[in-house]
CSV table of C-alpha atoms in Angstrom, one decimal:
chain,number,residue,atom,x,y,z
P,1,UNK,CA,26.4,56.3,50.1
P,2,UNK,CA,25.5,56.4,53.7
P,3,UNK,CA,25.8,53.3,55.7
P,4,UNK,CA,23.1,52.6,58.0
P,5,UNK,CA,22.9,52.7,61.8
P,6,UNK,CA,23.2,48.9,62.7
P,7,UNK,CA,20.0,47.2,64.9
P,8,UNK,CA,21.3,46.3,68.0
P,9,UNK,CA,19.3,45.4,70.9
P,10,UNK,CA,20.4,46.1,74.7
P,11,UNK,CA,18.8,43.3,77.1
P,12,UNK,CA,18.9,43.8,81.2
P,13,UNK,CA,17.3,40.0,81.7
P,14,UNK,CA,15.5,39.8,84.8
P,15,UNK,CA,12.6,37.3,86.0
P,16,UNK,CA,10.4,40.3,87.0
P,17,UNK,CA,11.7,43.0,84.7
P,18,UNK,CA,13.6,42.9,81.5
P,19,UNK,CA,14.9,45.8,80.2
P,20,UNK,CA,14.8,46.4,76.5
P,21,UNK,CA,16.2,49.3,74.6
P,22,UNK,CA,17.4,50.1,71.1
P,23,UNK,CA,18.4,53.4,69.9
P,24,UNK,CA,16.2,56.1,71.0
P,25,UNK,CA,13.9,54.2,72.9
P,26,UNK,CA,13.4,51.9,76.2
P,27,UNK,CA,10.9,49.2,77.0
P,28,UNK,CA,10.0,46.5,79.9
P,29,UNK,CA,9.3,43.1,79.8
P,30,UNK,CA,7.0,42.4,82.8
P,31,UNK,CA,5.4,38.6,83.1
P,32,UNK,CA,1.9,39.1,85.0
P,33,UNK,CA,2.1,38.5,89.1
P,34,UNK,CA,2.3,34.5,89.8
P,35,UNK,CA,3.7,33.5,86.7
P,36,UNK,CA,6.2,31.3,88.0
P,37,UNK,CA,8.9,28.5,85.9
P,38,UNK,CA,8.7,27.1,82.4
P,39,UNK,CA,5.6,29.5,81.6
P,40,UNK,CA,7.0,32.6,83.1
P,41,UNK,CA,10.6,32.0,81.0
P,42,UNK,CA,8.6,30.9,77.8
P,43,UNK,CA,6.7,34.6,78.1
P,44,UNK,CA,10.1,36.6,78.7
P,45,UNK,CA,11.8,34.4,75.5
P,46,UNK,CA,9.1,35.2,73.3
P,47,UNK,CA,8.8,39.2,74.3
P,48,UNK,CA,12.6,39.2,73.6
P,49,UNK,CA,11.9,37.5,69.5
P,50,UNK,CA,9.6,40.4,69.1
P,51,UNK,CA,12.3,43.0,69.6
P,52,UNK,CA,15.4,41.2,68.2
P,53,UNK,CA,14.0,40.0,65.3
P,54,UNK,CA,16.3,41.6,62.5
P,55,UNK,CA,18.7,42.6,64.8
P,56,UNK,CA,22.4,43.3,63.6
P,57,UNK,CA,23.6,42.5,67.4
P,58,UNK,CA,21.7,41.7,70.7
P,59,UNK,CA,24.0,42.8,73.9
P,60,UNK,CA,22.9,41.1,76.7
P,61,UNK,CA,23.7,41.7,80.6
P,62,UNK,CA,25.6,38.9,82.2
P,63,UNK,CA,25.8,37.1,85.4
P,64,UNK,CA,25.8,39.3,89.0
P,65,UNK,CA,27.1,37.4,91.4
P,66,UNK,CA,26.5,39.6,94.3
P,67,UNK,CA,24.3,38.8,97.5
P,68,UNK,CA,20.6,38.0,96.9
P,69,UNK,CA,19.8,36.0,94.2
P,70,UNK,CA,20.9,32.7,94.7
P,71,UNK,CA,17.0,31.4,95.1
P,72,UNK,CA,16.5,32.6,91.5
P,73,UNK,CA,20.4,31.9,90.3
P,74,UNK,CA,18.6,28.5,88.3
P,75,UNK,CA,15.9,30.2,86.7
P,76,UNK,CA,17.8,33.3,85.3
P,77,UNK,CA,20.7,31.1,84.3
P,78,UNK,CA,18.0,29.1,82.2
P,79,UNK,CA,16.5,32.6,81.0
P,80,UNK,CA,20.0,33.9,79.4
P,81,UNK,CA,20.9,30.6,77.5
P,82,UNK,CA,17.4,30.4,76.1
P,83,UNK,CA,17.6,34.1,75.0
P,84,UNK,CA,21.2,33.5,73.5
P,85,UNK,CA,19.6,30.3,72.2
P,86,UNK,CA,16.9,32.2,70.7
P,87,UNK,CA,19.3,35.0,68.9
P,88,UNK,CA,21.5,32.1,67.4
P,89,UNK,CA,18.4,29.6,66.5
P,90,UNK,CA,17.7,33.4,64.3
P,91,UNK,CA,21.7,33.7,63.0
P,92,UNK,CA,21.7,36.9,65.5
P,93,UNK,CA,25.1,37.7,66.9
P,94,UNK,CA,24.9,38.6,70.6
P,95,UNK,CA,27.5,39.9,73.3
P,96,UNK,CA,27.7,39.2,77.1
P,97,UNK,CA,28.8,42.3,79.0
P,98,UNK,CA,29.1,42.3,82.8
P,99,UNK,CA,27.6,44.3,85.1
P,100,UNK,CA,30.8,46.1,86.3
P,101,UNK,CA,31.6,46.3,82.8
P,102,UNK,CA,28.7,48.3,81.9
P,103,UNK,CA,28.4,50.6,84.8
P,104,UNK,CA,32.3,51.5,84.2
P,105,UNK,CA,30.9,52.4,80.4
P,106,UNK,CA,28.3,54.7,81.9
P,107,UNK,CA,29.5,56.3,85.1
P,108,UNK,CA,33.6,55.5,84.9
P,109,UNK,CA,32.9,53.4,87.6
P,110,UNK,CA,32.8,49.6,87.7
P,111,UNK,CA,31.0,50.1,91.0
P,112,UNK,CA,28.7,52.9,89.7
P,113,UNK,CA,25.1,53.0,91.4
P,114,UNK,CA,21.6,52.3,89.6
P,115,UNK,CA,20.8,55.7,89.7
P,116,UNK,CA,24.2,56.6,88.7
P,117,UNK,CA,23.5,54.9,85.5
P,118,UNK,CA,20.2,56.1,84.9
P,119,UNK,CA,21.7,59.7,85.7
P,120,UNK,CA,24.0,58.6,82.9
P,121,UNK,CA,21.6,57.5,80.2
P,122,UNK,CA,19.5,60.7,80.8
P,123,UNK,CA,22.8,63.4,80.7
P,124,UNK,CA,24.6,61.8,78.2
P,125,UNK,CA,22.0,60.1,75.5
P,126,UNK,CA,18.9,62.7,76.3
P,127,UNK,CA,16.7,59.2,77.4
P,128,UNK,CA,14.5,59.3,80.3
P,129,UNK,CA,14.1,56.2,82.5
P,130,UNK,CA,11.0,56.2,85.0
P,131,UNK,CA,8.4,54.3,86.4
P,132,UNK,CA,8.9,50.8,87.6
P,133,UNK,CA,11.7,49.2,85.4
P,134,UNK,CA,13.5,52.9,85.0
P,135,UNK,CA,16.7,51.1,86.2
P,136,UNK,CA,16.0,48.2,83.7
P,137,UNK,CA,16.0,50.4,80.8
P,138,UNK,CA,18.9,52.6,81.7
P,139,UNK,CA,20.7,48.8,81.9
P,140,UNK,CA,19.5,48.1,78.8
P,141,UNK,CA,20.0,51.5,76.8
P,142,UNK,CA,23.7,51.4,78.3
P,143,UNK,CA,24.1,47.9,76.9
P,144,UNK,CA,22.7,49.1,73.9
P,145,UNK,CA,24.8,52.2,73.7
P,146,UNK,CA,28.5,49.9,74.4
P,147,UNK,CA,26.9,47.7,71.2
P,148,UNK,CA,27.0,50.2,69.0
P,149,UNK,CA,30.0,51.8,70.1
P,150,UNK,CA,31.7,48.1,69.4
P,151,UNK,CA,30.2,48.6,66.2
P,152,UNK,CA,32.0,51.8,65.1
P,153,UNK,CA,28.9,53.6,65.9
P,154,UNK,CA,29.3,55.7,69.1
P,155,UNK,CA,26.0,57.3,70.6
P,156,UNK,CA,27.9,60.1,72.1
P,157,UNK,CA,31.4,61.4,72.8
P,158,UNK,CA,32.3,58.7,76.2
P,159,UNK,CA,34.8,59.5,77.7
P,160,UNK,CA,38.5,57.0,77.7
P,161,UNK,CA,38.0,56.2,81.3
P,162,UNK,CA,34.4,55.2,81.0
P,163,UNK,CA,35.3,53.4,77.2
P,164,UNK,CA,38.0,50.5,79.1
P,165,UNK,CA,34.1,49.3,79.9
P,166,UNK,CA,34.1,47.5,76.1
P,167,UNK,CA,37.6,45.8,76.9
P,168,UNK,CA,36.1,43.3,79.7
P,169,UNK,CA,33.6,42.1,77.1
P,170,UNK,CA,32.4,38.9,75.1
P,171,UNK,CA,31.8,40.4,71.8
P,172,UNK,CA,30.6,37.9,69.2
P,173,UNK,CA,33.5,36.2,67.1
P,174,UNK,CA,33.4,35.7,63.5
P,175,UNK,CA,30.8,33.0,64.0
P,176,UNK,CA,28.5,35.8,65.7
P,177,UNK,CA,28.6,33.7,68.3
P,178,UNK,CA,30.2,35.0,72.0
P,179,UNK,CA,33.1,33.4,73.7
């Protein structure tokens, strides 16, 4: 009997676009213009149940701390606890990756580009990412893409230099709950 592919849900959380991707497709989460605080992180949090319900894993981009966004730093902290909040209120297991970690997964190159990544997701998984949000949902499929791969599911042949990207990773414990 043939196992199924596990559901696992790649997030790229962002305040103005949220990548969302599970295998074989992309999607954005956009709150309308002026949509500011409690109401704008309620909107994202509840856009995110509608894709993870059922989900075997949610993988879910973790802090940048590069230049320019320490105005937003509270407001996107508050957005990823509420969305890991919202994956273990549903007994959903979810993983923290960080961004060097998944652009060394997709390019073999910690410090690998947006468009780099989005090159990567298009040449190696056959997914095209464009319009606003393209480098959202190449985030997201990527995440998606390093899930399964934890899984014992690879997407596609990646090669070792680019697979060190799952090392650096919170993958859920046997609580389903990340470190």
């Amino acid at each position: 009997m043939n196992q199924a592919l596990p559901k696992v849900i790649g997030l790229d959380l962002s305040l103005t676009c949220t990548g969302v991707a599970g295998e074989g497709w992309t999607d954005i989460i956009r709150p309308r213009a002026g949509l500011r605080g409690h109401p704008r992180l309620a909107f994202i949090v509840e856009k995110v149940a509608d894709h993870i319900g059922g989900a075997d894993l949610v993988v879910i981009e973790g802090p940048s701390f590069g230049g320019g966004v320490a105005h937003r730093h509270e407001d996107l902290a508050g957005l990823r606890v509420m969305v890991r909040h919202a994956c273990w209120r549903r007994g959903i297991p979810y993983a923290v990756v960080p961004p060097s970690c998944r652009a060394l997964y997709a390019t073999g190159k910690g410090s690998g580009s947006k468009g780099a990544v989005r090159d990567a997701v298009r040449e190696r998984y056959g997914i095209e990412c464009d319009g606003p949000g393209r480098y959202d949902q190449a985030d997201a499929y990527v995440l998606l893409a390093m899930g399964l791969h934890h899984k014992g599911w690879p997407l596609a042949v990646v090669p070792d230099t680019h697979r060190r990207g799952l090392d650096g990773c919170q993958w859920p414990d046997t609580e389903g709950i990340a470190a």
